[in-house]
Amino acid sequence: MTVWRKMKGLGLAVAVSAGALIGGTALADYDNALRAYLSAKEAQPSSAAGPIVLNAMNIWQKSAEAGDVRSARILGDLYSDRDIYVGDGDLLPSETGVIPIDDVRALAWYTIAATHDFTAFNDEDPSPEEVSARAFSQLRLPQLREQMTDDEVARAQTLVVDILSAGTQYDLARVGKMYAQGNGLPKDNVSALTHYYLARGQGRGANQTAAEEVNRLETVLGRLDVEAARERADSWEPPRFRVSELSRAEEADAAQLTELQYQELRQGLELLDKQLEGNGKLSQNALDAIGLYWGDQFEGNLRTRKSREAIERFQAITFRESIGNESGELTADQEARMKDIMTGVLTDLQFVELMRRAAERGHPPSMRTYGIMLADGIGVRKNGADAIEMLIKAAEAGDALAHFAAGRYYGKGITAAVPLNPSIREACYHLSRASNLGVRQAAAELKIYCSAE
């Protein structure tokens, strides 16, 4: 499961060193990116237009990855060199100097938009603009395919799978459905079953639709096909990071954010710091969990030598990943830029990325921290299902504060594209566990949610 970052934003971009990517609420982001793109033609000096356009495309890409059909459609437009507003005098993509004309990418994003399922995103009443975006993308598919070779179409289909496979279990189920129906991807029941296995999940985080499709396909397919799908699912590894063509076109150390985005991230982390009082060694422990803190004893000051060295290793790794070179030799320019990034002090964005990686390694305090980030949208796209799954994993690993956080979120629910519905029963269970494990604040929450239980 890979979840990628989203926050609100307005205006022009500022460069922030980080390997992680951050965006915003899809509805706001689309409009903010559109305003930025349309302003690029008037940018002074003219050399400023390129960063503005890249910022807009970055926001659209992250919004599209998060499920915004309009953003997916507009990426298809840009990569196929279509004017956003015909006759309005805005820049043609080919005139920006930074947008490559690429039918493979265009077809991939049009496919994602054309196969968008509004009900899967809890949007049973989409806007006319969203409906139009899907319909237009459906019209563009045959037009683009007509001018592409079979190899180019196949590459676009592979890109669709890569983009969606780096997402949530819902994205994986979507790939399964596309394969099962032959809609946007070639009909392939073995590939469909493979992705439904990956999407199914377990326990509270189980995807019921994927589970039902697994049962159906296991009945329909022969034994050898079922075994092949299971083997593929068992050996499957998620992409290390989102398929971000922009990350290779931009400066590798410049994740484009607006001033407001950065301020909101900082405010969110400050609130999180208050919730994590007493966890001063969290970053050190997280670095140790991912194998980068080399030393027998932890040190209290994060700026001390061993801690700085661990952070520098982390910064070097994320830089190399961002340019697609994880182990080879760097050019002199790349080497210089990597050294500039290796400051030994985590930026806010790097802290978010560190928590994500340590959480994926099963480090309980990082899982709890990242779960709260997912629940509150701190540096990542809000996702109720992923948040509670992460918190429960941390709680089951013995983290008392994770029980407390899970209880609070079950008590009030999480409003998001993938929400968490309130459950007083679950809230009381986790708050009781937290209280029994010595979390004093849990007693007050028990009175709020569980007095009638």
PDB file of N, CA and C in Angstrom, residues 40-138:
ATOM      1  N   ALA A  40       0.796  31.384 -16.495  1.00  0.00           N
ATOM      2  CA  ALA A  40       2.184  31.207 -16.922  1.00  0.00           C
ATOM      3  C   ALA A  40       2.533  32.077 -18.121  1.00  0.00           C
ATOM      4  N   LYS A  41       1.550  32.332 -19.006  1.00  0.00           N
ATOM      5  CA  LYS A  41       1.844  33.108 -20.207  1.00  0.00           C
ATOM      6  C   LYS A  41       2.245  34.538 -19.866  1.00  0.00           C
ATOM      7  N   GLU A  42       1.750  35.051 -18.744  1.00  0.00           N
ATOM      8  CA  GLU A  42       2.049  36.436 -18.367  1.00  0.00           C
ATOM      9  C   GLU A  42       3.230  36.524 -17.406  1.00  0.00           C
ATOM     10  N   ALA A  43       3.873  35.390 -17.120  1.00  0.00           N
ATOM     11  CA  ALA A  43       4.947  35.385 -16.128  1.00  0.00           C
ATOM     12  C   ALA A  43       6.102  36.273 -16.570  1.00  0.00           C
ATOM     13  N   GLN A  44       6.616  37.029 -15.617  1.00  0.00           N
ATOM     14  CA  GLN A  44       7.779  37.890 -15.862  1.00  0.00           C
ATOM     15  C   GLN A  44       8.824  37.625 -14.785  1.00  0.00           C
ATOM     16  N   PRO A  45      10.053  37.332 -15.139  1.00  0.00           N
ATOM     17  CA  PRO A  45      10.541  37.164 -16.515  1.00  0.00           C
ATOM     18  C   PRO A  45       9.956  35.909 -17.139  1.00  0.00           C
ATOM     19  N   SER A  46      10.076  35.772 -18.433  1.00  0.00           N
ATOM     20  CA  SER A  46       9.474  34.650 -19.145  1.00  0.00           C
ATOM     21  C   SER A  46      10.030  33.309 -18.685  1.00  0.00           C
ATOM     22  N   SER A  47      11.249  33.314 -18.162  1.00  0.00           N
ATOM     23  CA  SER A  47      11.855  32.063 -17.691  1.00  0.00           C
ATOM     24  C   SER A  47      11.105  31.487 -16.496  1.00  0.00           C
ATOM     25  N   ALA A  48      10.257  32.319 -15.843  1.00  0.00           N
ATOM     26  CA  ALA A  48       9.488  31.835 -14.695  1.00  0.00           C
ATOM     27  C   ALA A  48       8.319  30.967 -15.114  1.00  0.00           C
ATOM     28  N   ALA A  49       7.970  30.979 -16.411  1.00  0.00           N
ATOM     29  CA  ALA A  49       6.805  30.208 -16.864  1.00  0.00           C
ATOM     30  C   ALA A  49       7.011  28.711 -16.669  1.00  0.00           C
ATOM     31  N   GLY A  50       8.219  28.227 -16.934  1.00  0.00           N
ATOM     32  CA  GLY A  50       8.476  26.795 -16.827  1.00  0.00           C
ATOM     33  C   GLY A  50       8.183  26.228 -15.454  1.00  0.00           C
ATOM     34  N   PRO A  51       8.742  26.795 -14.371  1.00  0.00           N
ATOM     35  CA  PRO A  51       8.437  26.280 -13.031  1.00  0.00           C
ATOM     36  C   PRO A  51       6.954  26.359 -12.684  1.00  0.00           C
ATOM     37  N   ILE A  52       6.256  27.401 -13.146  1.00  0.00           N
ATOM     38  CA  ILE A  52       4.822  27.522 -12.866  1.00  0.00           C
ATOM     39  C   ILE A  52       4.065  26.380 -13.537  1.00  0.00           C
ATOM     40  N   VAL A  53       4.399  26.110 -14.795  1.00  0.00           N
ATOM     41  CA  VAL A  53       3.736  25.032 -15.530  1.00  0.00           C
ATOM     42  C   VAL A  53       4.025  23.683 -14.874  1.00  0.00           C
ATOM     43  N   LEU A  54       5.281  23.450 -14.492  1.00  0.00           N
ATOM     44  CA  LEU A  54       5.626  22.187 -13.845  1.00  0.00           C
ATOM     45  C   LEU A  54       4.894  22.025 -12.522  1.00  0.00           C
ATOM     46  N   ASN A  55       4.747  23.127 -11.794  1.00  0.00           N
ATOM     47  CA  ASN A  55       4.007  23.076 -10.538  1.00  0.00           C
ATOM     48  C   ASN A  55       2.555  22.674 -10.794  1.00  0.00           C
ATOM     49  N   ALA A  56       1.934  23.289 -11.807  1.00  0.00           N
ATOM     50  CA  ALA A  56       0.547  22.960 -12.137  1.00  0.00           C
ATOM     51  C   ALA A  56       0.419  21.496 -12.523  1.00  0.00           C
ATOM     52  N   MET A  57       1.348  21.003 -13.356  1.00  0.00           N
ATOM     53  CA  MET A  57       1.279  19.604 -13.771  1.00  0.00           C
ATOM     54  C   MET A  57       1.511  18.651 -12.613  1.00  0.00           C
ATOM     55  N   ASN A  58       2.401  19.018 -11.716  1.00  0.00           N
ATOM     56  CA  ASN A  58       2.629  18.184 -10.528  1.00  0.00           C
ATOM     57  C   ASN A  58       1.348  18.056  -9.712  1.00  0.00           C
ATOM     58  N   ILE A  59       0.674  19.181  -9.509  1.00  0.00           N
ATOM     59  CA  ILE A  59      -0.563  19.153  -8.726  1.00  0.00           C
ATOM     60  C   ILE A  59      -1.623  18.332  -9.444  1.00  0.00           C
ATOM     61  N   TRP A  60      -1.755  18.516 -10.754  1.00  0.00           N
ATOM     62  CA  TRP A  60      -2.734  17.724 -11.505  1.00  0.00           C
ATOM     63  C   TRP A  60      -2.397  16.238 -11.421  1.00  0.00           C
ATOM     64  N   GLN A  61      -1.122  15.901 -11.524  1.00  0.00           N
ATOM     65  CA  GLN A  61      -0.774  14.482 -11.479  1.00  0.00           C
ATOM     66  C   GLN A  61      -1.120  13.877 -10.130  1.00  0.00           C
ATOM     67  N   LYS A  62      -0.794  14.589  -9.062  1.00  0.00           N
ATOM     68  CA  LYS A  62      -1.098  14.023  -7.744  1.00  0.00           C
ATOM     69  C   LYS A  62      -2.597  13.948  -7.492  1.00  0.00           C
ATOM     70  N   SER A  63      -3.335  14.932  -8.001  1.00  0.00           N
ATOM     71  CA  SER A  63      -4.787  14.884  -7.882  1.00  0.00           C
ATOM     72  C   SER A  63      -5.353  13.732  -8.708  1.00  0.00           C
ATOM     73  N   ALA A  64      -4.793  13.507  -9.891  1.00  0.00           N
ATOM     74  CA  ALA A  64      -5.248  12.391 -10.724  1.00  0.00           C
ATOM     75  C   ALA A  64      -4.946  11.064 -10.044  1.00  0.00           C
ATOM     76  N   GLU A  65      -3.777  10.942  -9.441  1.00  0.00           N
ATOM     77  CA  GLU A  65      -3.425   9.723  -8.723  1.00  0.00           C
ATOM     78  C   GLU A  65      -4.359   9.492  -7.543  1.00  0.00           C
ATOM     79  N   ALA A  66      -4.863  10.593  -6.972  1.00  0.00           N
ATOM     80  CA  ALA A  66      -5.781  10.499  -5.842  1.00  0.00           C
ATOM     81  C   ALA A  66      -7.221  10.265  -6.274  1.00  0.00           C
ATOM     82  N   GLY A  67      -7.488  10.259  -7.587  1.00  0.00           N
ATOM     83  CA  GLY A  67      -8.826   9.911  -8.045  1.00  0.00           C
ATOM     84  C   GLY A  67      -9.619  11.027  -8.668  1.00  0.00           C
ATOM     85  N   ASP A  68      -8.993  12.165  -9.002  1.00  0.00           N
ATOM     86  CA  ASP A  68      -9.729  13.266  -9.616  1.00  0.00           C
ATOM     87  C   ASP A  68      -9.757  13.071 -11.126  1.00  0.00           C
ATOM     88  N   VAL A  69     -10.949  12.810 -11.675  1.00  0.00           N
ATOM     89  CA  VAL A  69     -11.086  12.489 -13.089  1.00  0.00           C
ATOM     90  C   VAL A  69     -10.723  13.682 -13.972  1.00  0.00           C
ATOM     91  N   ARG A  70     -11.004  14.911 -13.521  1.00  0.00           N
ATOM     92  CA  ARG A  70     -10.680  16.089 -14.330  1.00  0.00           C
ATOM     93  C   ARG A  70      -9.177  16.248 -14.491  1.00  0.00           C
ATOM     94  N   SER A  71      -8.443  15.965 -13.428  1.00  0.00           N
ATOM     95  CA  SER A  71      -6.985  16.084 -13.496  1.00  0.00           C
ATOM     96  C   SER A  71      -6.398  15.034 -14.432  1.00  0.00           C
ATOM     97  N   ALA A  72      -6.943  13.812 -14.393  1.00  0.00           N
ATOM     98  CA  ALA A  72      -6.459  12.774 -15.306  1.00  0.00           C
ATOM     99  C   ALA A  72      -6.724  13.178 -16.755  1.00  0.00           C
ATOM    100  N   ARG A  73      -7.911  13.728 -17.003  1.00  0.00           N
ATOM    101  CA  ARG A  73      -8.251  14.149 -18.362  1.00  0.00           C
ATOM    102  C   ARG A  73      -7.329  15.263 -18.851  1.00  0.00           C
ATOM    103  N   ILE A  74      -7.053  16.251 -17.974  1.00  0.00           N
ATOM    104  CA  ILE A  74      -6.254  17.388 -18.424  1.00  0.00           C
ATOM    105  C   ILE A  74      -4.807  16.970 -18.678  1.00  0.00           C
ATOM    106  N   LEU A  75      -4.314  15.975 -17.947  1.00  0.00           N
ATOM    107  CA  LEU A  75      -2.980  15.451 -18.242  1.00  0.00           C
ATOM    108  C   LEU A  75      -2.952  14.808 -19.631  1.00  0.00           C
ATOM    109  N   GLY A  76      -4.029  14.106 -19.971  1.00  0.00           N
ATOM    110  CA  GLY A  76      -4.125  13.567 -21.326  1.00  0.00           C
ATOM    111  C   GLY A  76      -4.099  14.670 -22.361  1.00  0.00           C
ATOM    112  N   ASP A  77      -4.811  15.760 -22.077  1.00  0.00           N
ATOM    113  CA  ASP A  77      -4.818  16.908 -22.994  1.00  0.00           C
ATOM    114  C   ASP A  77      -3.418  17.482 -23.172  1.00  0.00           C
ATOM    115  N   LEU A  78      -2.720  17.668 -22.064  1.00  0.00           N
ATOM    116  CA  LEU A  78      -1.420  18.320 -22.117  1.00  0.00           C
ATOM    117  C   LEU A  78      -0.395  17.467 -22.846  1.00  0.00           C
ATOM    118  N   TYR A  79      -0.362  16.175 -22.549  1.00  0.00           N
ATOM    119  CA  TYR A  79       0.622  15.312 -23.194  1.00  0.00           C
ATOM    120  C   TYR A  79       0.307  15.086 -24.674  1.00  0.00           C
ATOM    121  N   SER A  80      -0.944  15.332 -25.088  1.00  0.00           N
ATOM    122  CA  SER A  80      -1.269  15.220 -26.514  1.00  0.00           C
ATOM    123  C   SER A  80      -1.339  16.586 -27.182  1.00  0.00           C
ATOM    124  N   ASP A  81      -0.852  17.618 -26.481  1.00  0.00           N
ATOM    125  CA  ASP A  81      -0.709  18.978 -27.012  1.00  0.00           C
ATOM    126  C   ASP A  81      -2.045  19.597 -27.430  1.00  0.00           C
ATOM    127  N   ARG A  82      -3.051  19.427 -26.585  1.00  0.00           N
ATOM    128  CA  ARG A  82      -4.346  20.055 -26.829  1.00  0.00           C
ATOM    129  C   ARG A  82      -4.460  21.325 -25.993  1.00  0.00           C
ATOM    130  N   ASP A  83      -5.033  22.357 -26.544  1.00  0.00           N
ATOM    131  CA  ASP A  83      -5.251  23.611 -25.836  1.00  0.00           C
ATOM    132  C   ASP A  83      -6.280  23.389 -24.735  1.00  0.00           C
ATOM    133  N   ILE A  84      -5.999  23.908 -23.558  1.00  0.00           N
ATOM    134  CA  ILE A  84      -6.934  23.721 -22.438  1.00  0.00           C
ATOM    135  C   ILE A  84      -8.234  24.464 -22.700  1.00  0.00           C
ATOM    136  N   TYR A  85      -8.123  25.720 -23.053  1.00  0.00           N
ATOM    137  CA  TYR A  85      -9.294  26.517 -23.398  1.00  0.00           C
ATOM    138  C   TYR A  85      -9.089  27.079 -24.807  1.00  0.00           C
ATOM    139  N   VAL A  86      -9.695  26.458 -25.771  1.00  0.00           N
ATOM    140  CA  VAL A  86      -9.489  26.854 -27.165  1.00  0.00           C
ATOM    141  C   VAL A  86      -9.903  28.306 -27.367  1.00  0.00           C
ATOM    142  N   GLY A  87      -8.985  29.097 -27.934  1.00  0.00           N
ATOM    143  CA  GLY A  87      -9.305  30.481 -28.251  1.00  0.00           C
ATOM    144  C   GLY A  87      -9.084  31.465 -27.129  1.00  0.00           C
ATOM    145  N   ASP A  88      -8.689  30.971 -25.940  1.00  0.00           N
ATOM    146  CA  ASP A  88      -8.510  31.882 -24.811  1.00  0.00           C
ATOM    147  C   ASP A  88      -7.093  32.435 -24.714  1.00  0.00           C
ATOM    148  N   GLY A  89      -6.241  32.008 -25.623  1.00  0.00           N
ATOM    149  CA  GLY A  89      -4.903  32.595 -25.650  1.00  0.00           C
ATOM    150  C   GLY A  89      -3.951  32.060 -24.613  1.00  0.00           C
ATOM    151  N   ASP A  90      -4.278  30.925 -23.965  1.00  0.00           N
ATOM    152  CA  ASP A  90      -3.329  30.359 -23.020  1.00  0.00           C
ATOM    153  C   ASP A  90      -2.246  29.605 -23.791  1.00  0.00           C
ATOM    154  N   LEU A  91      -1.210  29.207 -23.089  1.00  0.00           N
ATOM    155  CA  LEU A  91      -0.094  28.524 -23.722  1.00  0.00           C
ATOM    156  C   LEU A  91      -0.502  27.136 -24.200  1.00  0.00           C
ATOM    157  N   LEU A  92      -0.157  26.814 -25.453  1.00  0.00           N
ATOM    158  CA  LEU A  92      -0.235  25.428 -25.876  1.00  0.00           C
ATOM    159  C   LEU A  92       0.835  24.649 -25.119  1.00  0.00           C
ATOM    160  N   PRO A  93       0.560  23.396 -24.766  1.00  0.00           N
ATOM    161  CA  PRO A  93       1.576  22.625 -24.044  1.00  0.00           C
ATOM    162  C   PRO A  93       2.942  22.648 -24.723  1.00  0.00           C
ATOM    163  N   SER A  94       2.953  22.530 -26.051  1.00  0.00           N
ATOM    164  CA  SER A  94       4.231  22.509 -26.765  1.00  0.00           C
ATOM    165  C   SER A  94       4.956  23.842 -26.689  1.00  0.00           C
ATOM    166  N   GLU A  95       4.244  24.921 -26.353  1.00  0.00           N
ATOM    167  CA  GLU A  95       4.852  26.250 -26.253  1.00  0.00           C
ATOM    168  C   GLU A  95       5.475  26.530 -24.891  1.00  0.00           C
ATOM    169  N   THR A  96       5.210  25.650 -23.925  1.00  0.00           N
ATOM    170  CA  THR A  96       5.705  25.898 -22.568  1.00  0.00           C
ATOM    171  C   THR A  96       7.197  25.620 -22.444  1.00  0.00           C
ATOM    172  N   GLY A  97       7.698  24.744 -23.296  1.00  0.00           N
ATOM    173  CA  GLY A  97       9.107  24.392 -23.221  1.00  0.00           C
ATOM    174  C   GLY A  97       9.421  23.332 -22.187  1.00  0.00           C
ATOM    175  N   VAL A  98       8.426  22.900 -21.409  1.00  0.00           N
ATOM    176  CA  VAL A  98       8.697  21.919 -20.357  1.00  0.00           C
ATOM    177  C   VAL A  98       7.755  20.711 -20.426  1.00  0.00           C
ATOM    178  N   ILE A  99       6.732  20.760 -21.266  1.00  0.00           N
ATOM    179  CA  ILE A  99       5.794  19.640 -21.373  1.00  0.00           C
ATOM    180  C   ILE A  99       6.120  18.833 -22.623  1.00  0.00           C
ATOM    181  N   PRO A 100       6.525  17.588 -22.461  1.00  0.00           N
ATOM    182  CA  PRO A 100       6.823  16.776 -23.647  1.00  0.00           C
ATOM    183  C   PRO A 100       5.529  16.299 -24.308  1.00  0.00           C
ATOM    184  N   ILE A 101       5.496  16.275 -25.630  1.00  0.00           N
ATOM    185  CA  ILE A 101       4.365  15.668 -26.331  1.00  0.00           C
ATOM    186  C   ILE A 101       4.606  14.169 -26.329  1.00  0.00           C
ATOM    187  N   ASP A 102       3.722  13.436 -25.690  1.00  0.00           N
ATOM    188  CA  ASP A 102       3.958  12.020 -25.446  1.00  0.00           C
ATOM    189  C   ASP A 102       2.630  11.281 -25.506  1.00  0.00           C
ATOM    190  N   ASP A 103       2.366  10.611 -26.619  1.00  0.00           N
ATOM    191  CA  ASP A 103       1.100   9.909 -26.788  1.00  0.00           C
ATOM    192  C   ASP A 103       0.934   8.764 -25.792  1.00  0.00           C
ATOM    193  N   VAL A 104       2.037   8.146 -25.386  1.00  0.00           N
ATOM    194  CA  VAL A 104       1.952   7.036 -24.430  1.00  0.00           C
ATOM    195  C   VAL A 104       1.393   7.531 -23.104  1.00  0.00           C
ATOM    196  N   ARG A 105       1.953   8.613 -22.596  1.00  0.00           N
ATOM    197  CA  ARG A 105       1.447   9.173 -21.336  1.00  0.00           C
ATOM    198  C   ARG A 105       0.034   9.707 -21.512  1.00  0.00           C
ATOM    199  N   ALA A 106      -0.211  10.341 -22.634  1.00  0.00           N
ATOM    200  CA  ALA A 106      -1.556  10.873 -22.884  1.00  0.00           C
ATOM    201  C   ALA A 106      -2.585   9.754 -22.857  1.00  0.00           C
ATOM    202  N   LEU A 107      -2.302   8.656 -23.556  1.00  0.00           N
ATOM    203  CA  LEU A 107      -3.254   7.545 -23.593  1.00  0.00           C
ATOM    204  C   LEU A 107      -3.445   6.943 -22.206  1.00  0.00           C
ATOM    205  N   ALA A 108      -2.367   6.868 -21.434  1.00  0.00           N
ATOM    206  CA  ALA A 108      -2.479   6.311 -20.082  1.00  0.00           C
ATOM    207  C   ALA A 108      -3.428   7.146 -19.219  1.00  0.00           C
ATOM    208  N   TRP A 109      -3.249   8.469 -19.250  1.00  0.00           N
ATOM    209  CA  TRP A 109      -4.097   9.314 -18.400  1.00  0.00           C
ATOM    210  C   TRP A 109      -5.535   9.382 -18.929  1.00  0.00           C
ATOM    211  N   TYR A 110      -5.707   9.398 -20.238  1.00  0.00           N
ATOM    212  CA  TYR A 110      -7.068   9.346 -20.779  1.00  0.00           C
ATOM    213  C   TYR A 110      -7.756   8.031 -20.376  1.00  0.00           C
ATOM    214  N   THR A 111      -7.003   6.941 -20.366  1.00  0.00           N
ATOM    215  CA  THR A 111      -7.572   5.650 -19.974  1.00  0.00           C
ATOM    216  C   THR A 111      -8.026   5.681 -18.526  1.00  0.00           C
ATOM    217  N   ILE A 112      -7.197   6.259 -17.665  1.00  0.00           N
ATOM    218  CA  ILE A 112      -7.564   6.355 -16.246  1.00  0.00           C
ATOM    219  C   ILE A 112      -8.810   7.219 -16.076  1.00  0.00           C
ATOM    220  N   ALA A 113      -8.904   8.298 -16.837  1.00  0.00           N
ATOM    221  CA  ALA A 113     -10.092   9.152 -16.748  1.00  0.00           C
ATOM    222  C   ALA A 113     -11.314   8.461 -17.347  1.00  0.00           C
ATOM    223  N   ALA A 114     -11.124   7.784 -18.473  1.00  0.00           N
ATOM    224  CA  ALA A 114     -12.248   7.164 -19.178  1.00  0.00           C
ATOM    225  C   ALA A 114     -12.852   6.013 -18.401  1.00  0.00           C
ATOM    226  N   THR A 115     -12.068   5.357 -17.545  1.00  0.00           N
ATOM    227  CA  THR A 115     -12.563   4.215 -16.775  1.00  0.00           C
ATOM    228  C   THR A 115     -12.876   4.588 -15.329  1.00  0.00           C
ATOM    229  N   HIS A 116     -12.937   5.879 -15.041  1.00  0.00           N
ATOM    230  CA  HIS A 116     -13.207   6.341 -13.680  1.00  0.00           C
ATOM    231  C   HIS A 116     -14.582   5.864 -13.222  1.00  0.00           C
ATOM    232  N   ASP A 117     -14.640   5.330 -12.016  1.00  0.00           N
ATOM    233  CA  ASP A 117     -15.898   4.847 -11.433  1.00  0.00           C
ATOM    234  C   ASP A 117     -16.278   5.790 -10.296  1.00  0.00           C
ATOM    235  N   PHE A 118     -17.282   6.626 -10.519  1.00  0.00           N
ATOM    236  CA  PHE A 118     -17.654   7.615  -9.500  1.00  0.00           C
ATOM    237  C   PHE A 118     -18.102   6.963  -8.203  1.00  0.00           C
ATOM    238  N   THR A 119     -18.797   5.845  -8.285  1.00  0.00           N
ATOM    239  CA  THR A 119     -19.306   5.215  -7.058  1.00  0.00           C
ATOM    240  C   THR A 119     -18.159   4.690  -6.202  1.00  0.00           C
ATOM    241  N   ALA A 120     -17.059   4.290  -6.833  1.00  0.00           N
ATOM    242  CA  ALA A 120     -15.921   3.785  -6.063  1.00  0.00           C
ATOM    243  C   ALA A 120     -15.287   4.879  -5.229  1.00  0.00           C
ATOM    244  N   PHE A 121     -15.489   6.142  -5.633  1.00  0.00           N
ATOM    245  CA  PHE A 121     -14.943   7.265  -4.882  1.00  0.00           C
ATOM    246  C   PHE A 121     -16.029   7.949  -4.048  1.00  0.00           C
ATOM    247  N   ASN A 122     -17.109   7.210  -3.748  1.00  0.00           N
ATOM    248  CA  ASN A 122     -18.203   7.730  -2.934  1.00  0.00           C
ATOM    249  C   ASN A 122     -18.772   9.021  -3.504  1.00  0.00           C
ATOM    250  N   ASP A 123     -18.820   9.087  -4.820  1.00  0.00           N
ATOM    251  CA  ASP A 123     -19.328  10.288  -5.487  1.00  0.00           C
ATOM    252  C   ASP A 123     -20.468   9.878  -6.413  1.00  0.00           C
ATOM    253  N   GLU A 124     -21.640   9.692  -5.837  1.00  0.00           N
ATOM    254  CA  GLU A 124     -22.786   9.255  -6.625  1.00  0.00           C
ATOM    255  C   GLU A 124     -23.450  10.425  -7.341  1.00  0.00           C
ATOM    256  N   ASP A 125     -22.983  11.628  -7.068  1.00  0.00           N
ATOM    257  CA  ASP A 125     -23.557  12.808  -7.719  1.00  0.00           C
ATOM    258  C   ASP A 125     -22.422  13.678  -8.257  1.00  0.00           C
ATOM    259  N   PRO A 126     -21.686  13.178  -9.269  1.00  0.00           N
ATOM    260  CA  PRO A 126     -20.543  13.937  -9.796  1.00  0.00           C
ATOM    261  C   PRO A 126     -21.012  15.218 -10.475  1.00  0.00           C
ATOM    262  N   SER A 127     -20.113  16.178 -10.536  1.00  0.00           N
ATOM    263  CA  SER A 127     -20.423  17.449 -11.188  1.00  0.00           C
ATOM    264  C   SER A 127     -20.483  17.252 -12.698  1.00  0.00           C
ATOM    265  N   PRO A 128     -21.175  18.142 -13.414  1.00  0.00           N
ATOM    266  CA  PRO A 128     -21.196  18.048 -14.877  1.00  0.00           C
ATOM    267  C   PRO A 128     -19.791  18.073 -15.477  1.00  0.00           C
ATOM    268  N   GLU A 129     -18.894  18.840 -14.863  1.00  0.00           N
ATOM    269  CA  GLU A 129     -17.523  18.918 -15.369  1.00  0.00           C
ATOM    270  C   GLU A 129     -16.812  17.574 -15.235  1.00  0.00           C
ATOM    271  N   GLU A 130     -17.068  16.870 -14.138  1.00  0.00           N
ATOM    272  CA  GLU A 130     -16.446  15.559 -13.948  1.00  0.00           C
ATOM    273  C   GLU A 130     -17.002  14.539 -14.932  1.00  0.00           C
ATOM    274  N   VAL A 131     -18.315  14.555 -15.110  1.00  0.00           N
ATOM    275  CA  VAL A 131     -18.936  13.644 -16.078  1.00  0.00           C
ATOM    276  C   VAL A 131     -18.400  13.926 -17.481  1.00  0.00           C
ATOM    277  N   SER A 132     -18.273  15.219 -17.819  1.00  0.00           N
ATOM    278  CA  SER A 132     -17.754  15.612 -19.130  1.00  0.00           C
ATOM    279  C   SER A 132     -16.314  15.157 -19.310  1.00  0.00           C
ATOM    280  N   ALA A 133     -15.520  15.237 -18.243  1.00  0.00           N
ATOM    281  CA  ALA A 133     -14.116  14.815 -18.332  1.00  0.00           C
ATOM    282  C   ALA A 133     -14.021  13.336 -18.676  1.00  0.00           C
ATOM    283  N   ARG A 134     -14.858  12.527 -18.048  1.00  0.00           N
ATOM    284  CA  ARG A 134     -14.826  11.097 -18.348  1.00  0.00           C
ATOM    285  C   ARG A 134     -15.307  10.831 -19.778  1.00  0.00           C
ATOM    286  N   ALA A 135     -16.405  11.478 -20.154  1.00  0.00           N
ATOM    287  CA  ALA A 135     -16.955  11.256 -21.494  1.00  0.00           C
ATOM    288  C   ALA A 135     -15.973  11.691 -22.585  1.00  0.00           C
ATOM    289  N   PHE A 136     -15.337  12.846 -22.391  1.00  0.00           N
ATOM    290  CA  PHE A 136     -14.378  13.328 -23.389  1.00  0.00           C
ATOM    291  C   PHE A 136     -13.193  12.368 -23.510  1.00  0.00           C
ATOM    292  N   SER A 137     -12.733  11.861 -22.367  1.00  0.00           N
ATOM    293  CA  SER A 137     -11.603  10.928 -22.389  1.00  0.00           C
ATOM    294  C   SER A 137     -11.975   9.651 -23.126  1.00  0.00           C
ATOM    295  N   GLN A 138     -13.210   9.203 -22.974  1.00  0.00           N
ATOM    296  CA  GLN A 138     -13.656   8.017 -23.699  1.00  0.00           C
ATOM    297  C   GLN A 138     -13.625   8.249 -25.208  1.00  0.00           C
TER     298      GLN A 138
END
